[in-house]
XYZ file of C-alpha atoms in Angstrom:
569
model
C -113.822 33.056 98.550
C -115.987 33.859 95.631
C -114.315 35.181 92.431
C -115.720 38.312 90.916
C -114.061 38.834 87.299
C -116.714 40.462 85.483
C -119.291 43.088 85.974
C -122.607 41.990 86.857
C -124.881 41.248 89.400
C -124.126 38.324 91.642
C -126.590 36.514 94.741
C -124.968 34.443 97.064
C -126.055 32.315 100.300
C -124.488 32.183 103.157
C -125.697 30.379 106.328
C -125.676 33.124 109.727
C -128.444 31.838 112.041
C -128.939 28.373 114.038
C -129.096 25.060 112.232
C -132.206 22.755 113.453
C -131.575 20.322 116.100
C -133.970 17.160 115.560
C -134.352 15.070 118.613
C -133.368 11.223 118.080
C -135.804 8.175 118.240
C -135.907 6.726 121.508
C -138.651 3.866 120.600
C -136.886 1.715 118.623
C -135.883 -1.926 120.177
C -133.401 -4.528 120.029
C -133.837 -8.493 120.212
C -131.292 -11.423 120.073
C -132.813 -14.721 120.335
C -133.289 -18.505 119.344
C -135.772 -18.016 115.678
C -137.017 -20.885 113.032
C -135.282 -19.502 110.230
C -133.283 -16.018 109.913
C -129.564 -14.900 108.748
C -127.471 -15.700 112.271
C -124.814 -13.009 111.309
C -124.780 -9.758 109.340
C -126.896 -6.859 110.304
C -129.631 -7.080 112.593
C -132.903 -6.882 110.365
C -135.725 -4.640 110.573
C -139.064 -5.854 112.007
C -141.732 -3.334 111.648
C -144.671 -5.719 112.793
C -145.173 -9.800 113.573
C -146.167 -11.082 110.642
C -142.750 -9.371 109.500
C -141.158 -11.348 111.957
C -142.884 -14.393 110.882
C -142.060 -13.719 107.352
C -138.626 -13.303 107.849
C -137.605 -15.283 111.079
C -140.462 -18.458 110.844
C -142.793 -18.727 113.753
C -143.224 -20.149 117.576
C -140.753 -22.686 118.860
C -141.858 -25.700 120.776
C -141.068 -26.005 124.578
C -139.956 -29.339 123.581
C -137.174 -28.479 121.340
C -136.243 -25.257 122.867
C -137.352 -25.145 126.778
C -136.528 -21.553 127.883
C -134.418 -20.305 124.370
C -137.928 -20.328 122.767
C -139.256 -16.854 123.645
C -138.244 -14.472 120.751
C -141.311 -15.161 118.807
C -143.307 -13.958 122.053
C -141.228 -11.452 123.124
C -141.664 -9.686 119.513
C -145.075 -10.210 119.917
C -145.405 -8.941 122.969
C -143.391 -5.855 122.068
C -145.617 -5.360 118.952
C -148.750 -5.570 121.803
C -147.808 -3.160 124.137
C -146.956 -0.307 121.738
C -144.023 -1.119 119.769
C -143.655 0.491 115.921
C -140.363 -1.246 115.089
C -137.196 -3.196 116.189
C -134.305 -4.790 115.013
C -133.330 -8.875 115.241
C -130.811 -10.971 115.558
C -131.120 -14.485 115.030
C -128.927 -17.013 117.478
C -128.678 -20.432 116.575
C -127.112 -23.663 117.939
C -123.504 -24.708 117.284
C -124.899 -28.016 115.842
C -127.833 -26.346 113.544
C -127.434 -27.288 109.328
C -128.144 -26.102 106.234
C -130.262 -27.980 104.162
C -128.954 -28.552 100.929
C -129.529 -30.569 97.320
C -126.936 -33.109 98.332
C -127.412 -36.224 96.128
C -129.984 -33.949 93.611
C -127.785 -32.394 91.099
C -124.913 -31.405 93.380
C -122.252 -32.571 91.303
C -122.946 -29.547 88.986
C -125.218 -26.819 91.216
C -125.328 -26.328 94.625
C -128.122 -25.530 95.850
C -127.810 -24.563 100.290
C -130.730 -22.909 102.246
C -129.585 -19.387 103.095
C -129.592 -19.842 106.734
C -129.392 -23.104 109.169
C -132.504 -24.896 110.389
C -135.353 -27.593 109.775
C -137.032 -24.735 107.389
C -134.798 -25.963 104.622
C -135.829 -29.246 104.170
C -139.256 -27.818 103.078
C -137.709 -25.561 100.252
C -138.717 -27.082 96.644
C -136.549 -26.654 93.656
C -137.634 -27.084 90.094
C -135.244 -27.161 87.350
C -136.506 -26.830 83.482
C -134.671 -26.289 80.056
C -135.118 -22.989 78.700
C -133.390 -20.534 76.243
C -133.325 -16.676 76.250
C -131.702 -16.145 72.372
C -132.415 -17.552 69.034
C -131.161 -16.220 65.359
C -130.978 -17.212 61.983
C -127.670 -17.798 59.703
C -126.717 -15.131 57.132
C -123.324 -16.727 56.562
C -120.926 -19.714 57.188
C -117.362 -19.478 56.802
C -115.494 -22.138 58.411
C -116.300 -21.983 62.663
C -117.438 -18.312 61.734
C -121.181 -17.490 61.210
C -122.571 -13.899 60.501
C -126.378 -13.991 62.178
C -129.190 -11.873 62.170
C -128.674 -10.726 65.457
C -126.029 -11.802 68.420
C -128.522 -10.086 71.124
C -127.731 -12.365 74.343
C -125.186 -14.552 73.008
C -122.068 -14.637 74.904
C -118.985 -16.153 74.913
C -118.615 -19.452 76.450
C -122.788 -19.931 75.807
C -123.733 -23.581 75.003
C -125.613 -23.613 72.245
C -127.871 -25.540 69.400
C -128.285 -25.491 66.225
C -131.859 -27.172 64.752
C -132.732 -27.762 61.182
C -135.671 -29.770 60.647
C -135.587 -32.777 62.865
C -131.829 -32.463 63.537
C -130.389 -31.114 66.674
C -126.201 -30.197 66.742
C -124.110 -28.607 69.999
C -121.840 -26.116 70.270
C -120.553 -23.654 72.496
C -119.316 -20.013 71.458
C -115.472 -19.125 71.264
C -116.498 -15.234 70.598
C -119.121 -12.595 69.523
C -118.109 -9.684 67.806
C -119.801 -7.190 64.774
C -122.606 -9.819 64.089
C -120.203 -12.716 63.830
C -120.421 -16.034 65.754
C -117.481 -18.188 66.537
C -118.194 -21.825 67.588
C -115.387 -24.182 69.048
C -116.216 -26.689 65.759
C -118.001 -26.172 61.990
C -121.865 -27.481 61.798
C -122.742 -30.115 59.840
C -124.523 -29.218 56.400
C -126.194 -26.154 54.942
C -126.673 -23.758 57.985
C -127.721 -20.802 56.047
C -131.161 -19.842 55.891
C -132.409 -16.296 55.051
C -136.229 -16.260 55.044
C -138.685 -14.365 56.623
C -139.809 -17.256 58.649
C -136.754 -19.432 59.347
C -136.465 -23.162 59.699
C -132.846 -23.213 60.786
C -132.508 -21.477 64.152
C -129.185 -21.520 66.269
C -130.207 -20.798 69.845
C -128.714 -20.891 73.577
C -129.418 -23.381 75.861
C -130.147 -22.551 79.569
C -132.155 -23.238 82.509
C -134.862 -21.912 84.580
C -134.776 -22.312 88.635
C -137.693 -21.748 90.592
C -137.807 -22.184 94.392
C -140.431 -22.307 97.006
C -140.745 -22.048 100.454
C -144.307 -21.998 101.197
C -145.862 -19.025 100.107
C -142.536 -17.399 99.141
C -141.509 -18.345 95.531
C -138.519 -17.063 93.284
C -138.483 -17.607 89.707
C -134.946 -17.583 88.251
C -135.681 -17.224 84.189
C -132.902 -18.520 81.779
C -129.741 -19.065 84.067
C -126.746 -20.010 82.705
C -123.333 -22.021 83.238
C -121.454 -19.420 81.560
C -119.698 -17.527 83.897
C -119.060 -14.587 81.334
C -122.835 -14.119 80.784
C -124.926 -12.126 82.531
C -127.223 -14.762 83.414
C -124.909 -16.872 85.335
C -126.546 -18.173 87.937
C -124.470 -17.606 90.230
C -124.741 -13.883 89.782
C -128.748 -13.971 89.413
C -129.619 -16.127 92.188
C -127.497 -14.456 94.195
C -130.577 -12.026 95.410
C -132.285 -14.901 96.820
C -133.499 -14.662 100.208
C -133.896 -18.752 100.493
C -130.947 -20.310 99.181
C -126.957 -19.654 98.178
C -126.548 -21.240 94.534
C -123.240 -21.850 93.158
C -121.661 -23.626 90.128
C -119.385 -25.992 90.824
C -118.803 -27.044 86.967
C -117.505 -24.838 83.797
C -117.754 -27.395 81.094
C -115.984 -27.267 78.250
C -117.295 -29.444 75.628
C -120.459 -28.765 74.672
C -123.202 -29.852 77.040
C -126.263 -28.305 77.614
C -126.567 -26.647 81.191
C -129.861 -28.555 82.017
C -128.399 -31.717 81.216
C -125.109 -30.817 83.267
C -127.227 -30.003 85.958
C -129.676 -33.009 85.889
C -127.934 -35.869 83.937
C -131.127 -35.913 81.714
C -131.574 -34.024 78.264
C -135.327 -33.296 78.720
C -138.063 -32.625 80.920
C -137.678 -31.218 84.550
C -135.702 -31.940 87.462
C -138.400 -31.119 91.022
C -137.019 -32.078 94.752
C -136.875 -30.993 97.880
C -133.943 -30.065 99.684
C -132.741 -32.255 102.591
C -130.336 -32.364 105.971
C -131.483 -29.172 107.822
C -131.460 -29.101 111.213
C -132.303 -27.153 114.071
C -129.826 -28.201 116.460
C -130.158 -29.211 120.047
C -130.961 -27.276 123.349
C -127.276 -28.473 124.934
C -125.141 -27.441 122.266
C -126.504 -23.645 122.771
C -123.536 -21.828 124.958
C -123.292 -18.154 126.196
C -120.897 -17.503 123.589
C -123.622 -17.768 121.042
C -125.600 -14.672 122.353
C -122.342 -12.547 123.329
C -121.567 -13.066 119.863
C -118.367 -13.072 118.047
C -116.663 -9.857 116.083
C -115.608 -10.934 112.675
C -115.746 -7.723 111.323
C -118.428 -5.385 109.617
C -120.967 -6.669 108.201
C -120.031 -10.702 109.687
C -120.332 -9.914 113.436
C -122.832 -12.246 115.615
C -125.313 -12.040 118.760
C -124.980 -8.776 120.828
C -121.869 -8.307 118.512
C -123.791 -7.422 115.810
C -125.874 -4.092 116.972
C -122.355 -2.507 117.018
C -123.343 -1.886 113.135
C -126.642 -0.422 114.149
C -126.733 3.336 115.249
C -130.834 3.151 115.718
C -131.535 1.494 118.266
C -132.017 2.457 121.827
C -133.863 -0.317 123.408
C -131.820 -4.191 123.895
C -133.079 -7.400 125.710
C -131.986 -10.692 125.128
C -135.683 -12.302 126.200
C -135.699 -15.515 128.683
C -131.879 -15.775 128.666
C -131.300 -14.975 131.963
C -127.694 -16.289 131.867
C -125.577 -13.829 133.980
C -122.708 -14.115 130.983
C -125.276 -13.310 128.589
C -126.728 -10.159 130.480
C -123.015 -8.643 131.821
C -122.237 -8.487 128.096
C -125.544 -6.879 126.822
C -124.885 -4.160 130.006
C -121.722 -4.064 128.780
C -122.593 -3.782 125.167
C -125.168 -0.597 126.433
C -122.367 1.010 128.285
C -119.892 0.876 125.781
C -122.265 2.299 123.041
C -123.940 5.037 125.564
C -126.602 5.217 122.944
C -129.130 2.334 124.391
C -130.613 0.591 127.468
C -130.587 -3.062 128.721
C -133.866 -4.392 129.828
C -132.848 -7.699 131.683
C -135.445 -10.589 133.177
C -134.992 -12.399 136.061
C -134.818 -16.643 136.087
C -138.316 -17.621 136.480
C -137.216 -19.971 139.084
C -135.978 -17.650 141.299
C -138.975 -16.239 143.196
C -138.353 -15.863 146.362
C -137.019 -12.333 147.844
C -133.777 -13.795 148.658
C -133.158 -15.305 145.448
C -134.006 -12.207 143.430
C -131.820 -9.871 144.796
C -128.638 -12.664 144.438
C -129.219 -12.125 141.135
C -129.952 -8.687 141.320
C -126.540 -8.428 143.355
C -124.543 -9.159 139.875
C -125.333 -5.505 138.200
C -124.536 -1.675 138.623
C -125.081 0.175 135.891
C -127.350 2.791 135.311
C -127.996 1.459 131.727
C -129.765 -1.782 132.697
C -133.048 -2.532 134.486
C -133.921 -5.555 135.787
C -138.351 -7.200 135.467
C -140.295 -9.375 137.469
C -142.028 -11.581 137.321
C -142.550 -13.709 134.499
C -146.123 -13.038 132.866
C -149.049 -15.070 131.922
C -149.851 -15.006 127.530
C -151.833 -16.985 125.079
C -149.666 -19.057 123.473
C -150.897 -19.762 119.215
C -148.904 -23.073 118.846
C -150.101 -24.889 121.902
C -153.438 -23.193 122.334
C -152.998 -22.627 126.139
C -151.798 -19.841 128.465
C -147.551 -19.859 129.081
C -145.418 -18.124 131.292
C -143.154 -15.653 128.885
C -140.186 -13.194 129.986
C -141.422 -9.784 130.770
C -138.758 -7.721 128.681
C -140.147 -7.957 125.342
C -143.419 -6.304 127.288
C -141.191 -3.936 129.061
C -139.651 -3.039 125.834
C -143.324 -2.268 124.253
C -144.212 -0.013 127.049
C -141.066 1.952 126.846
C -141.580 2.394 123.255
C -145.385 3.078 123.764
C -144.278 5.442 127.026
C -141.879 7.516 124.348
C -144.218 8.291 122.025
C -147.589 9.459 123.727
C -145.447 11.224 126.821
C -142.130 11.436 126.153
C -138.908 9.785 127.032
C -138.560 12.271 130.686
C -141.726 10.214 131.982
C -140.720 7.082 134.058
C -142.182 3.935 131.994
C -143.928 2.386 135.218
C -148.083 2.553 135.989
C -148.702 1.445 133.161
C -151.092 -1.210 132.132
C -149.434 -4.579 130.806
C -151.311 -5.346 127.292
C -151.995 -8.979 126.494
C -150.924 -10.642 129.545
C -153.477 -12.381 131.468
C -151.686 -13.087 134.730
C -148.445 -13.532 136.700
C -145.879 -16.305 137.403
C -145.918 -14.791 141.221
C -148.408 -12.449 142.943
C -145.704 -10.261 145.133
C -146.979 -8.197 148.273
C -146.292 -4.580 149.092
C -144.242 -5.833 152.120
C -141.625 -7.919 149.452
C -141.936 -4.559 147.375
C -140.694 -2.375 150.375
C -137.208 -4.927 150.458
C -136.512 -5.253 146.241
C -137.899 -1.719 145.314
C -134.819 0.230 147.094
C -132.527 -2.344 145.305
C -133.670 -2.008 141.964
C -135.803 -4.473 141.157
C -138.974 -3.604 139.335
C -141.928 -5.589 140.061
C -145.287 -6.600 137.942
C -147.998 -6.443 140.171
C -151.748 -6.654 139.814
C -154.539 -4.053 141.062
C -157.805 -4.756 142.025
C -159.787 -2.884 138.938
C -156.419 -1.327 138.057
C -155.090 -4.209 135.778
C -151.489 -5.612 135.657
C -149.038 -2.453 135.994
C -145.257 -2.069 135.718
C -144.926 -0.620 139.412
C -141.219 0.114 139.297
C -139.035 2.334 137.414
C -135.750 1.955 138.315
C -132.050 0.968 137.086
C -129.108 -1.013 138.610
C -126.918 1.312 139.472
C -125.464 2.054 142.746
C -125.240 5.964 142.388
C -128.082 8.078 143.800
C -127.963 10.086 140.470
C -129.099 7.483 138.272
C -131.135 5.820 140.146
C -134.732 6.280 137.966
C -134.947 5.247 134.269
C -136.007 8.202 132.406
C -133.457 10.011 134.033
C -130.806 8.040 132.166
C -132.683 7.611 128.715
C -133.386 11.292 128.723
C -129.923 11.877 129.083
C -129.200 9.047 126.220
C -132.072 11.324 124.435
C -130.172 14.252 124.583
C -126.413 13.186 124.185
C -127.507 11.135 121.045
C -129.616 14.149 119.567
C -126.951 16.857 120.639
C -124.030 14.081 118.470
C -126.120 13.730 115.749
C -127.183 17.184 115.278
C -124.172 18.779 115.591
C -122.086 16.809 113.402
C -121.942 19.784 111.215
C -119.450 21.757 113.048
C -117.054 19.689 112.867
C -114.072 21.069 110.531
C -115.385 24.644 111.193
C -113.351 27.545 111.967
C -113.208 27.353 115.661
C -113.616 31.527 116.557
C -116.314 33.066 118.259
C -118.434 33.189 115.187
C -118.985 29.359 115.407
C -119.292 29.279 119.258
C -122.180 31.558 119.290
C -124.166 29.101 116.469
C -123.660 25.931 118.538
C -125.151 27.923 121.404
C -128.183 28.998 119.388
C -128.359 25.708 117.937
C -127.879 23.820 121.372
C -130.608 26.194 123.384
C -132.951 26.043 120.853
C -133.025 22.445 121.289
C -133.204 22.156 125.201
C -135.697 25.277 124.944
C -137.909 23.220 123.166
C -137.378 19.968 125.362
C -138.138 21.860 128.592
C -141.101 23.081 126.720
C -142.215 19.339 127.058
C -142.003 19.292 130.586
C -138.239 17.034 129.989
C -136.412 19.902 132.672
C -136.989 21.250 135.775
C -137.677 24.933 136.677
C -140.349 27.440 135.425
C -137.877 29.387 133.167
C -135.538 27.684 130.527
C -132.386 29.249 132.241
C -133.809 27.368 135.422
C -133.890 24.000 133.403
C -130.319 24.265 131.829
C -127.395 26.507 130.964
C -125.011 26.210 128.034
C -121.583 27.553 128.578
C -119.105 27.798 125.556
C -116.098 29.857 125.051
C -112.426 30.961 126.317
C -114.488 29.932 130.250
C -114.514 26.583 128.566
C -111.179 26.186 126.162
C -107.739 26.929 126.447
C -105.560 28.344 123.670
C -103.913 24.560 124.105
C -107.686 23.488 123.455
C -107.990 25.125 119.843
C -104.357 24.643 119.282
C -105.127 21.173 119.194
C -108.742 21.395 117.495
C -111.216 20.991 120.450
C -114.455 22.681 121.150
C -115.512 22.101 124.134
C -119.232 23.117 124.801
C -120.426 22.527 128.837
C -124.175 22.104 129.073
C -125.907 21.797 132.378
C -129.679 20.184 132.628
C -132.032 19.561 135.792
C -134.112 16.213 134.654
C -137.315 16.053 136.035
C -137.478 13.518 138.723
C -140.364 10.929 138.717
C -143.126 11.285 141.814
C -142.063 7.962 143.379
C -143.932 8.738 146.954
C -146.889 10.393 146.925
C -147.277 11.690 150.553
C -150.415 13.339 151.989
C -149.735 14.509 155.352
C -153.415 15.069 157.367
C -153.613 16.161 160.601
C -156.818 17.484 162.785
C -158.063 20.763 163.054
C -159.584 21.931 165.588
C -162.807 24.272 165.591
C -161.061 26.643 167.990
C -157.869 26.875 166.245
C-alpha cells in the first residue's frame, strides 16, 4: 500500500477492468528431416521463406544418395507454395556423417571444423594473412620496461615486434600498466625514438582469417593467440555460422601467431577444408528422428521442439516409419499445443494396405494424407513423386489465415502439384473416409483438392480436424493470456476479471463464426466461483475456471432430399 507522508496531491493507477486476451498463432509449422548442411541439435531454426532454407540448410538431395530421406527441401517448398509464412527446422543427419576440417593445414596450431557435418565442408575456403591491429613509438627504456606513446590494444601475453630501420626483434608482453610496457627480455640497441614521424615502431603481431562458403564470406580482422586479448580467436570467431575455430597452442617464446599457425613467416596461408561427409542411407535409424534429450538447448530430432512454444503444425515429411510417427503423435500429445500431419508409405496403395497402416494410430492430434503427389523437381529437371504433408501443412497454414482455424482444411486446391501417385475412386473413399484417412483426389475442372478432414482418433468427439486445433487455439490462447493471474489474490474480485477477460475472448471468437448458436451464451458459458472451488481448492492455491464451448462442426454430407410434387397436392 502506498505511503502518504506529506501533504500534496497524489495520482495513482490501478488496473479494475478486463485485461486483453490475444488469440495464439495457429499457422506456424514444424519440419524434421534429412538437409545438406544445418546445426543437427540445438533449437529448431526459423525459416521464413525457401531461399531461407537454402541459405541456411543447402539445397535438394539426390535420390541417389538419399532415396526416400530426401524430401525436406520439397516439403519446405511445398509448404512455402501452398500458403505457408513461416516454420521451424530441424536438421537430421546420419550416424556416419563428418565434419570437414583443416586436418594436415595448420592443425597443429588452429583448428579449423565446419560448424555442422556434411559434404558442404569440404567446399569452405580459408585464408590466413599476417596482420597487426597496434603500433607505438618508445618514450623510454629502462631495463624490460618501456614507457610508449600509447598502450591502446596491447595486452598481456601479445607477441610482438619491434622494427628499426631494416631490423626486425620479437617479443611478447609480460604486462601493461600506466603507459608502461613490460617485455619477457630487453631489445637490442637504442629503442627510443620521439619524433613526429617515427622510424622505430614496436607493434603486435596477429592474423587475419577469412572464410568462404560460396557466397557467404566472414572476415575475421586481427585475431590473436593471446588468450587474454580480446581478439583471441577463439572468442571472435566464435560467431561464425561456418566453422568452430579453436587454439590448440599458447606459445610462450616469442613467435609470431601467423607463423605458429602456418610454419611460414610471410605471405598467406589459402586451402580448402577436407573429410566431410554426408553419410550413408543405411546408417540412418529411427532413433535419429525421435531424437535424443540431452538437455536445453542440446536436444535432437522431434526432441528438440520441446524448446519451441510456437509452433502448432509438425510432420516429419516421407518418413513414414511407424517408430518415427508414434513418437511425433506422441510428441503432439504430450505438448497439447500442436498437430501431427503424418504420410502414408508410397508403396502402400491399395485399400487394404492403407488402413494396416492406418490401424497403428488413435489420437485426435494426428492426421494421416494420401497419396503421394506429383512436383517439379529443380535438381533433376523432371516431375517426382513427394510426400503430401509439407502441402498439407501449407494449406493448414493458408486455411488459418484467410478463414480461420474453426474451418476444416479440406476442398481446397493443392498448389504446385501437377498430379497424383494414385487416382482413388469414390467407392475406395466410402471404405478409408470413415477410418480416417484423408484422400487427394482430382476433379474434373475442380483441380487437385484435399477431400478429407479428419483425425485418427477413435472417439466420435474428435473426429474432424478443426475441431481439435480450435480447441488447441483456444487452450493455448486462454494459457498464454492469462498468465497474469497467477500469484493474485484469489477472492471474488479476481474471479470476476478472468470472467471478463475469458468472455471477451470467446465473444469475439464466436463473432468469427468459431461457435455454435446465434447468441454468445448459446456458443459457450464460463463458470467460475465457490460452484467451481472448494475452500480445500484456495486453501491450496487453485482457481479453477470451467468453460464450456459448442465448435462448429464441418458440413461433411451435403444432402438434398427431392421428392415429386404433384399438381393436385
Amino acid at each position: 500500500m502506498a505511503e502518504y507522508l506529506s501533504p500534496g496531491v497524489y495520482v495513482e493507477e490501478f488496473e479494475s477492468g478486463s485485461k486483453p486476451l490475444e488469440g495464439v498463432s495457429t499457422s506456424t509449422a514444424g519440419f524434421i528431416g534429412l538437409a545438406q548442411r544445418g546445426p543437427v541439435e540445438g533449437l529448431p531454426q526459423l525459416v521464413t521463406s525457401p531461399a531461407d532454407f537454402q541459405r541456411q540448410f543447402g539445397g535438394y538431395l539426390s535420390e541417389s544418395a538419399f532415396g526416400s530421406y530426401r524430401y525436406l527441401a520439397y516439403s519446405v517448398d511445398q509448404f512455402f507454395a501452398n500458403g505457408g509464412s513461416r516454420c521451424f527446422v530441424m536438421r537430421v543427419a546420419p550416424s556416419d556423417a563428418k565434419a570437414a576440417s583443416n586436418e594436415g593445414r595448420g592443425a597443429e596450431a588452429l583448428s579449423i571444423v565446419a560448424k555442422n557435418p556434411g559434404a558442404w565442408g569440404s567446399l569452405v575456403k580459408v585464408v590466413v594473412t599476417p596482420a597487426s591491429k597496434a603500433k607505438t613509438q618508445i618514450y623510454e627504456a629502462n631495463g624490460t620496461r618501456y614507457r610508449v606513446k600509447s598502450t591502446n590494444g596491447f595486452y598481456a601475453g601479445d607477441v610482438v615486434t619491434f622494427t628499426s630501420g631494416g631490423d626486425t626483434q620479437w617479443n611478447r608482453i609480460v604486462s601493461v600498466q600506466d603507459g608502461v610496457i613490460e617485455l619477457a627480455e630487453e631489445l637490442d640497441g637504442d629503442v627510443v625514438d620521439a619524433a613526429l614521424l617515427p622510424t622505430k615502431l614496436l607493434a603486435t603481431s596477429e592474423f587475419d582469417l577469412i572464410v568462404a562458403f560460396g557466397d557467404e564470406v566472414e572476415q575475421f580482422d586481427k585475431v590473436s593467440l593471446n588468450p587474454e586479448a580480446p581478439s583471441y580467436v577463439d572468442k571472435v570467431a566464435a560467431r561464425s555460422n561456418l566453422v568452430q575455430v579453436q587454439s590448440l597452442i599458447v606459445s610462450e617464446g616469442a613467435v609470431a601467431p601467423f607463423e605458429a599457425v602456418t610454419g611460414v613467416a610471410e605471405g598467406k596461408l589459402e586451402f580448402v577444408l577436407g573429410g566431410g561427409s554426408d553419410g550413408t542411407v543405411g546408417s540412418i535409424a529411427a532413433s535419429d528422428f525421435m531424437g535424443e534429450d540431452r538437455g536445453p538447448g542440446r536436444r535432437t530430432g522431434i526432441q528438440a521442439f520441446i524448446d519451441n512454444d510456437v509452433v502448432s503444425i509438425m510432420a516429419v515429411p516421407g518418413v513414414t516409419d511407424a517408430n518415427v510417427q508414434l513418437a511425433l503423435v506422441a510428441h503432439c500429445e504430450n505438448l497439447g499445443s500442436r498437430f501431427a500431419v503424418l504420410d502414408i508409405p508410397r508403396e502402400k496403395t491399395k485399400v487394404a494396405d492403407v488402413l494396416t497402416h492406418r490401424d497403428l494410430f488413435d489420437s485426435s492430434y494426428a492426421a494421416l494424407y494420401n497419396p503421394w503427389l506429383s512436383v517439379f523437381d529443380p535438381l533433376d529437371k523432371r516431375n517426382i513423386f513427394v510426400p503430401p504433408s509439407g502441402t498439407i501443412a501449407g494449406i493448414y497454414s493458408r486455411s488459418d489465415t484467410s478463414r480461420g482455424v474453426q474451418k476444416a482444411p479440406a476442398n481446397e486446391v493443392l498448389r504446385g502439384v501437377v498430379g497424383l501417385d494414385v487416382q482413388y475412386n469414390k467407392g475406395e473413399q466410402d471404405i478409408l473416409n470413415p477410418k480416417g484417412v484423408n484422400l487427394i483426389r482430382s476433379f474434373p475442372g475442380q483441380g487437385i483438392r484435399v477431400w478429407g478432414a479428419r483425425t485418427v482418433s477413435s472417439n466420435p468427439l474428435w473426429k474432424y480436424i478443426n475441431v481439435r486445433r480450435l480447441f488447441i487455439f483456444l487452450e493455448e490462447s486462454i494459457k498464454t493470456g492469462t498468465n497474469w493471474v497467477v500469484f493474485e489474490p484469489n477472492n471474488e474480485q479476481l474471479w470476476a476479471r478472468v470472467q471478463r477477460t475469458i468472455d471477451a475472448f470467446l465473444t469475439r471468437v464466436w463473432r468469427d463464426g468459431a461457435l455454435m448458436g446465434t447468441s454468445a451464451a448459446e456458443g459457450f458459458y464460463i463458470d467460475i466461483g465457490r460452484s467451481t472451488m472448494t475452500q480445500d481448492d484456495i486453501d491450496n492455491g487453485r482457481l479453477i475456471c470451467v468453460i464450456g464451448v459448442a465448435p462448429v462442426k464441418p458440413a461433411e454430407f451435403v444432402i438434398f432430399r427431392i421428392t415429386q410434387k404433384t399438381g393436385s397436392e
